[in-house]
Short mmCIF file of N, CA and C in Angstrom, two decimals:
data_model
loop_
_atom_site.label_atom_id
_atom_site.label_comp_id
_atom_site.label_asym_id
_atom_site.label_seq_id
_atom_site.Cartn_x
_atom_site.Cartn_y
_atom_site.Cartn_z
N MET N 1 36.09 -117.13 -72.05
CA MET N 1 37.29 -117.85 -71.67
C MET N 1 38.09 -118.11 -72.93
N SER N 2 39.38 -117.70 -72.88
CA SER N 2 40.09 -117.80 -74.15
C SER N 2 41.52 -118.33 -74.08
N ASP N 3 42.23 -118.19 -72.99
CA ASP N 3 43.61 -118.63 -73.00
C ASP N 3 43.73 -120.14 -72.74
N ILE N 4 44.95 -120.64 -72.79
CA ILE N 4 45.21 -122.08 -72.66
C ILE N 4 44.67 -122.63 -71.33
N LEU N 5 44.90 -121.90 -70.24
CA LEU N 5 44.40 -122.34 -68.94
C LEU N 5 42.89 -122.52 -68.99
N ASP N 6 42.21 -121.53 -69.55
CA ASP N 6 40.75 -121.60 -69.63
C ASP N 6 40.29 -122.72 -70.55
N GLU N 7 41.01 -122.95 -71.63
CA GLU N 7 40.66 -124.03 -72.55
C GLU N 7 40.76 -125.39 -71.86
N LYS N 8 41.79 -125.58 -71.07
CA LYS N 8 41.95 -126.84 -70.34
C LYS N 8 40.89 -126.99 -69.26
N LEU N 9 40.54 -125.89 -68.61
CA LEU N 9 39.49 -125.91 -67.60
C LEU N 9 38.14 -126.26 -68.24
N VAL N 10 37.83 -125.65 -69.36
CA VAL N 10 36.58 -125.92 -70.06
C VAL N 10 36.55 -127.37 -70.54
N LYS N 11 37.67 -127.87 -71.02
CA LYS N 11 37.73 -129.27 -71.47
C LYS N 11 37.43 -130.20 -70.30
N ALA N 12 38.00 -129.92 -69.13
CA ALA N 12 37.75 -130.74 -67.94
C ALA N 12 36.28 -130.65 -67.53
N LEU N 13 35.71 -129.44 -67.55
CA LEU N 13 34.31 -129.26 -67.20
C LEU N 13 33.40 -130.03 -68.15
N ARG N 14 33.68 -129.93 -69.45
CA ARG N 14 32.87 -130.64 -70.45
C ARG N 14 32.93 -132.15 -70.22
N GLY N 15 34.12 -132.66 -69.94
CA GLY N 15 34.29 -134.09 -69.74
C GLY N 15 33.56 -134.60 -68.51
N VAL N 16 33.73 -133.91 -67.40
CA VAL N 16 33.11 -134.35 -66.14
C VAL N 16 31.60 -134.19 -66.18
N ALA N 17 31.13 -133.05 -66.69
CA ALA N 17 29.69 -132.78 -66.72
C ALA N 17 29.01 -133.38 -67.96
N GLU N 18 29.81 -133.98 -68.84
CA GLU N 18 29.30 -134.59 -70.07
C GLU N 18 28.48 -133.59 -70.88
N LEU N 19 29.09 -132.42 -71.12
CA LEU N 19 28.43 -131.35 -71.86
C LEU N 19 28.82 -131.40 -73.33
N PRO N 20 27.88 -131.15 -74.23
CA PRO N 20 28.21 -131.12 -75.66
C PRO N 20 29.04 -129.87 -76.01
N GLU N 21 29.76 -129.94 -77.10
CA GLU N 21 30.61 -128.83 -77.54
C GLU N 21 29.83 -127.53 -77.71
N GLU N 22 28.58 -127.62 -78.14
CA GLU N 22 27.81 -126.41 -78.41
C GLU N 22 27.28 -125.74 -77.14
N PHE N 23 27.37 -126.41 -76.01
CA PHE N 23 26.93 -125.83 -74.74
C PHE N 23 27.95 -124.80 -74.29
N GLU N 24 27.50 -123.56 -74.13
CA GLU N 24 28.40 -122.48 -73.73
C GLU N 24 28.60 -122.48 -72.21
N ILE N 25 29.86 -122.50 -71.81
CA ILE N 25 30.20 -122.45 -70.38
C ILE N 25 30.60 -121.03 -70.05
N THR N 26 29.97 -120.47 -69.02
CA THR N 26 30.29 -119.11 -68.60
C THR N 26 30.71 -119.11 -67.13
N GLY N 27 31.37 -118.06 -66.72
CA GLY N 27 31.86 -117.95 -65.35
C GLY N 27 30.77 -117.92 -64.31
N GLU N 28 29.59 -117.44 -64.68
CA GLU N 28 28.51 -117.28 -63.71
C GLU N 28 27.78 -118.59 -63.41
N GLN N 29 27.98 -119.61 -64.21
CA GLN N 29 27.24 -120.86 -64.02
C GLN N 29 27.65 -121.57 -62.74
N ASN N 30 26.63 -122.08 -62.06
CA ASN N 30 26.87 -122.85 -60.84
C ASN N 30 27.29 -124.26 -61.23
N LEU N 31 28.39 -124.70 -60.64
CA LEU N 31 28.94 -126.02 -60.98
C LEU N 31 27.95 -127.14 -60.68
N ARG N 32 27.23 -127.01 -59.60
CA ARG N 32 26.33 -128.09 -59.18
C ARG N 32 24.96 -127.98 -59.83
N SER N 33 24.28 -126.86 -59.63
CA SER N 33 22.89 -126.76 -60.09
C SER N 33 22.77 -126.54 -61.60
N GLU N 34 23.70 -125.84 -62.21
CA GLU N 34 23.58 -125.56 -63.65
C GLU N 34 24.36 -126.54 -64.53
N LEU N 35 25.50 -127.02 -64.03
CA LEU N 35 26.29 -127.96 -64.83
C LEU N 35 26.09 -129.40 -64.37
N GLY N 36 25.42 -129.59 -63.24
CA GLY N 36 25.07 -130.93 -62.79
C GLY N 36 26.23 -131.74 -62.24
N ILE N 37 27.23 -131.07 -61.69
CA ILE N 37 28.39 -131.77 -61.13
C ILE N 37 28.13 -132.04 -59.65
N ASP N 38 28.05 -133.33 -59.29
CA ASP N 38 27.80 -133.70 -57.89
C ASP N 38 29.13 -133.78 -57.13
N SER N 39 29.08 -134.24 -55.89
CA SER N 39 30.28 -134.30 -55.04
C SER N 39 31.39 -135.16 -55.65
N LEU N 40 31.03 -136.34 -56.13
CA LEU N 40 32.04 -137.19 -56.76
C LEU N 40 32.55 -136.57 -58.05
N GLY N 41 31.67 -135.91 -58.77
CA GLY N 41 32.07 -135.20 -59.99
C GLY N 41 33.04 -134.08 -59.69
N MET N 42 32.85 -133.39 -58.56
CA MET N 42 33.77 -132.32 -58.18
C MET N 42 35.17 -132.88 -57.92
N ILE N 43 35.24 -134.03 -57.27
CA ILE N 43 36.55 -134.66 -57.03
C ILE N 43 37.17 -135.04 -58.36
N ASP N 44 36.38 -135.60 -59.26
CA ASP N 44 36.86 -135.97 -60.59
C ASP N 44 37.34 -134.73 -61.35
N LEU N 45 36.58 -133.65 -61.26
CA LEU N 45 36.94 -132.40 -61.93
C LEU N 45 38.28 -131.88 -61.41
N VAL N 46 38.43 -131.85 -60.10
CA VAL N 46 39.67 -131.38 -59.49
C VAL N 46 40.85 -132.23 -59.97
N MET N 47 40.66 -133.54 -60.02
CA MET N 47 41.75 -134.42 -60.48
C MET N 47 42.10 -134.15 -61.95
N HIS N 48 41.09 -133.93 -62.78
CA HIS N 48 41.33 -133.63 -64.20
C HIS N 48 42.09 -132.30 -64.35
N VAL N 49 41.66 -131.30 -63.61
CA VAL N 49 42.29 -129.98 -63.70
C VAL N 49 43.73 -130.05 -63.18
N GLU N 50 43.94 -130.74 -62.07
CA GLU N 50 45.30 -130.88 -61.53
C GLU N 50 46.22 -131.53 -62.55
N GLU N 51 45.74 -132.60 -63.18
CA GLU N 51 46.56 -133.31 -64.16
C GLU N 51 46.81 -132.45 -65.40
N ALA N 52 45.79 -131.79 -65.90
CA ALA N 52 45.91 -130.99 -67.11
C ALA N 52 46.83 -129.79 -66.94
N LEU N 53 46.82 -129.22 -65.74
CA LEU N 53 47.57 -127.98 -65.52
C LEU N 53 48.81 -128.15 -64.65
N GLY N 54 49.02 -129.34 -64.13
CA GLY N 54 50.20 -129.57 -63.29
C GLY N 54 50.19 -128.78 -62.00
N ILE N 55 49.01 -128.65 -61.41
CA ILE N 55 48.88 -127.93 -60.14
C ILE N 55 48.24 -128.85 -59.11
N LYS N 56 48.25 -128.44 -57.85
CA LYS N 56 47.61 -129.20 -56.78
C LYS N 56 46.54 -128.33 -56.16
N ILE N 57 45.27 -128.67 -56.40
CA ILE N 57 44.15 -127.92 -55.86
C ILE N 57 43.82 -128.42 -54.46
N GLY N 58 43.75 -129.71 -54.29
CA GLY N 58 43.45 -130.29 -52.99
C GLY N 58 41.96 -130.43 -52.76
N GLU N 59 41.56 -131.58 -52.25
CA GLU N 59 40.14 -131.86 -52.03
C GLU N 59 39.51 -130.94 -50.99
N ASP N 60 40.33 -130.41 -50.06
CA ASP N 60 39.79 -129.53 -49.03
C ASP N 60 39.30 -128.20 -49.59
N SER N 61 39.70 -127.86 -50.82
CA SER N 61 39.27 -126.61 -51.45
C SER N 61 37.96 -126.74 -52.22
N ILE N 62 37.52 -127.95 -52.46
CA ILE N 62 36.35 -128.19 -53.32
C ILE N 62 35.12 -127.42 -52.86
N GLY N 63 34.89 -127.34 -51.57
CA GLY N 63 33.73 -126.64 -51.04
C GLY N 63 33.73 -125.15 -51.31
N ASN N 64 34.86 -124.60 -51.72
CA ASN N 64 34.97 -123.17 -52.00
C ASN N 64 34.51 -122.79 -53.39
N PHE N 65 34.21 -123.77 -54.23
CA PHE N 65 33.86 -123.49 -55.62
C PHE N 65 32.36 -123.64 -55.83
N ALA N 66 31.67 -122.54 -56.00
CA ALA N 66 30.24 -122.59 -56.32
C ALA N 66 30.04 -122.41 -57.82
N THR N 67 30.80 -121.50 -58.41
CA THR N 67 30.64 -121.20 -59.83
C THR N 67 31.91 -121.55 -60.61
N VAL N 68 31.76 -121.53 -61.92
CA VAL N 68 32.91 -121.74 -62.80
C VAL N 68 33.97 -120.67 -62.52
N ALA N 69 33.54 -119.43 -62.30
CA ALA N 69 34.48 -118.34 -62.02
C ALA N 69 35.25 -118.57 -60.73
N ASP N 70 34.62 -119.14 -59.71
CA ASP N 70 35.31 -119.45 -58.45
C ASP N 70 36.46 -120.42 -58.71
N LEU N 71 36.17 -121.47 -59.46
CA LEU N 71 37.19 -122.46 -59.78
C LEU N 71 38.28 -121.84 -60.65
N GLN N 72 37.87 -121.06 -61.62
CA GLN N 72 38.82 -120.40 -62.52
C GLN N 72 39.77 -119.49 -61.74
N ARG N 73 39.23 -118.70 -60.83
CA ARG N 73 40.05 -117.79 -60.02
C ARG N 73 41.08 -118.57 -59.20
N HIS N 74 40.63 -119.64 -58.57
CA HIS N 74 41.52 -120.45 -57.73
C HIS N 74 42.63 -121.08 -58.59
N VAL N 75 42.26 -121.59 -59.74
CA VAL N 75 43.24 -122.20 -60.64
C VAL N 75 44.26 -121.16 -61.10
N ARG N 76 43.79 -119.97 -61.43
CA ARG N 76 44.72 -118.89 -61.86
C ARG N 76 45.70 -118.54 -60.73
N GLU N 77 45.19 -118.46 -59.51
CA GLU N 77 46.06 -118.15 -58.37
C GLU N 77 47.12 -119.23 -58.19
N LEU N 78 46.71 -120.48 -58.28
CA LEU N 78 47.66 -121.59 -58.14
C LEU N 78 48.65 -121.63 -59.28
N SER N 79 48.20 -121.30 -60.48
CA SER N 79 49.08 -121.33 -61.64
C SER N 79 50.12 -120.22 -61.57
N ALA N 80 49.78 -119.13 -60.90
CA ALA N 80 50.71 -118.00 -60.78
C ALA N 80 51.69 -118.18 -59.63
N THR N 81 51.41 -119.13 -58.73
CA THR N 81 52.27 -119.36 -57.59
C THR N 81 53.43 -120.25 -57.99
N PRO N 82 54.67 -119.78 -57.78
CA PRO N 82 55.82 -120.61 -58.13
C PRO N 82 55.87 -121.88 -57.26
N VAL N 83 56.26 -122.96 -57.88
CA VAL N 83 56.39 -124.22 -57.17
C VAL N 83 57.75 -124.27 -56.49
N SER N 84 57.78 -124.60 -55.20
CA SER N 84 59.07 -124.63 -54.48
C SER N 84 59.64 -126.02 -54.43
#
């Protein structure tokens, strides 16, 4: 993960999951079982990402994210969608 969007996503993941800087986050990691983000943590993560990136993910989408890559893909799609 290297661009600004990914950096902000990783920062949000680190904050919510309370991960140290040296912990490598990869797309294949499961948000719940590998990063330890529970249901309330997922809501917190979504709020952090929405604020950091100026997008609206919506709580109804949370169940669609199993891995970091799932969340990353969804965020990229929303970021590419023009705001009306």
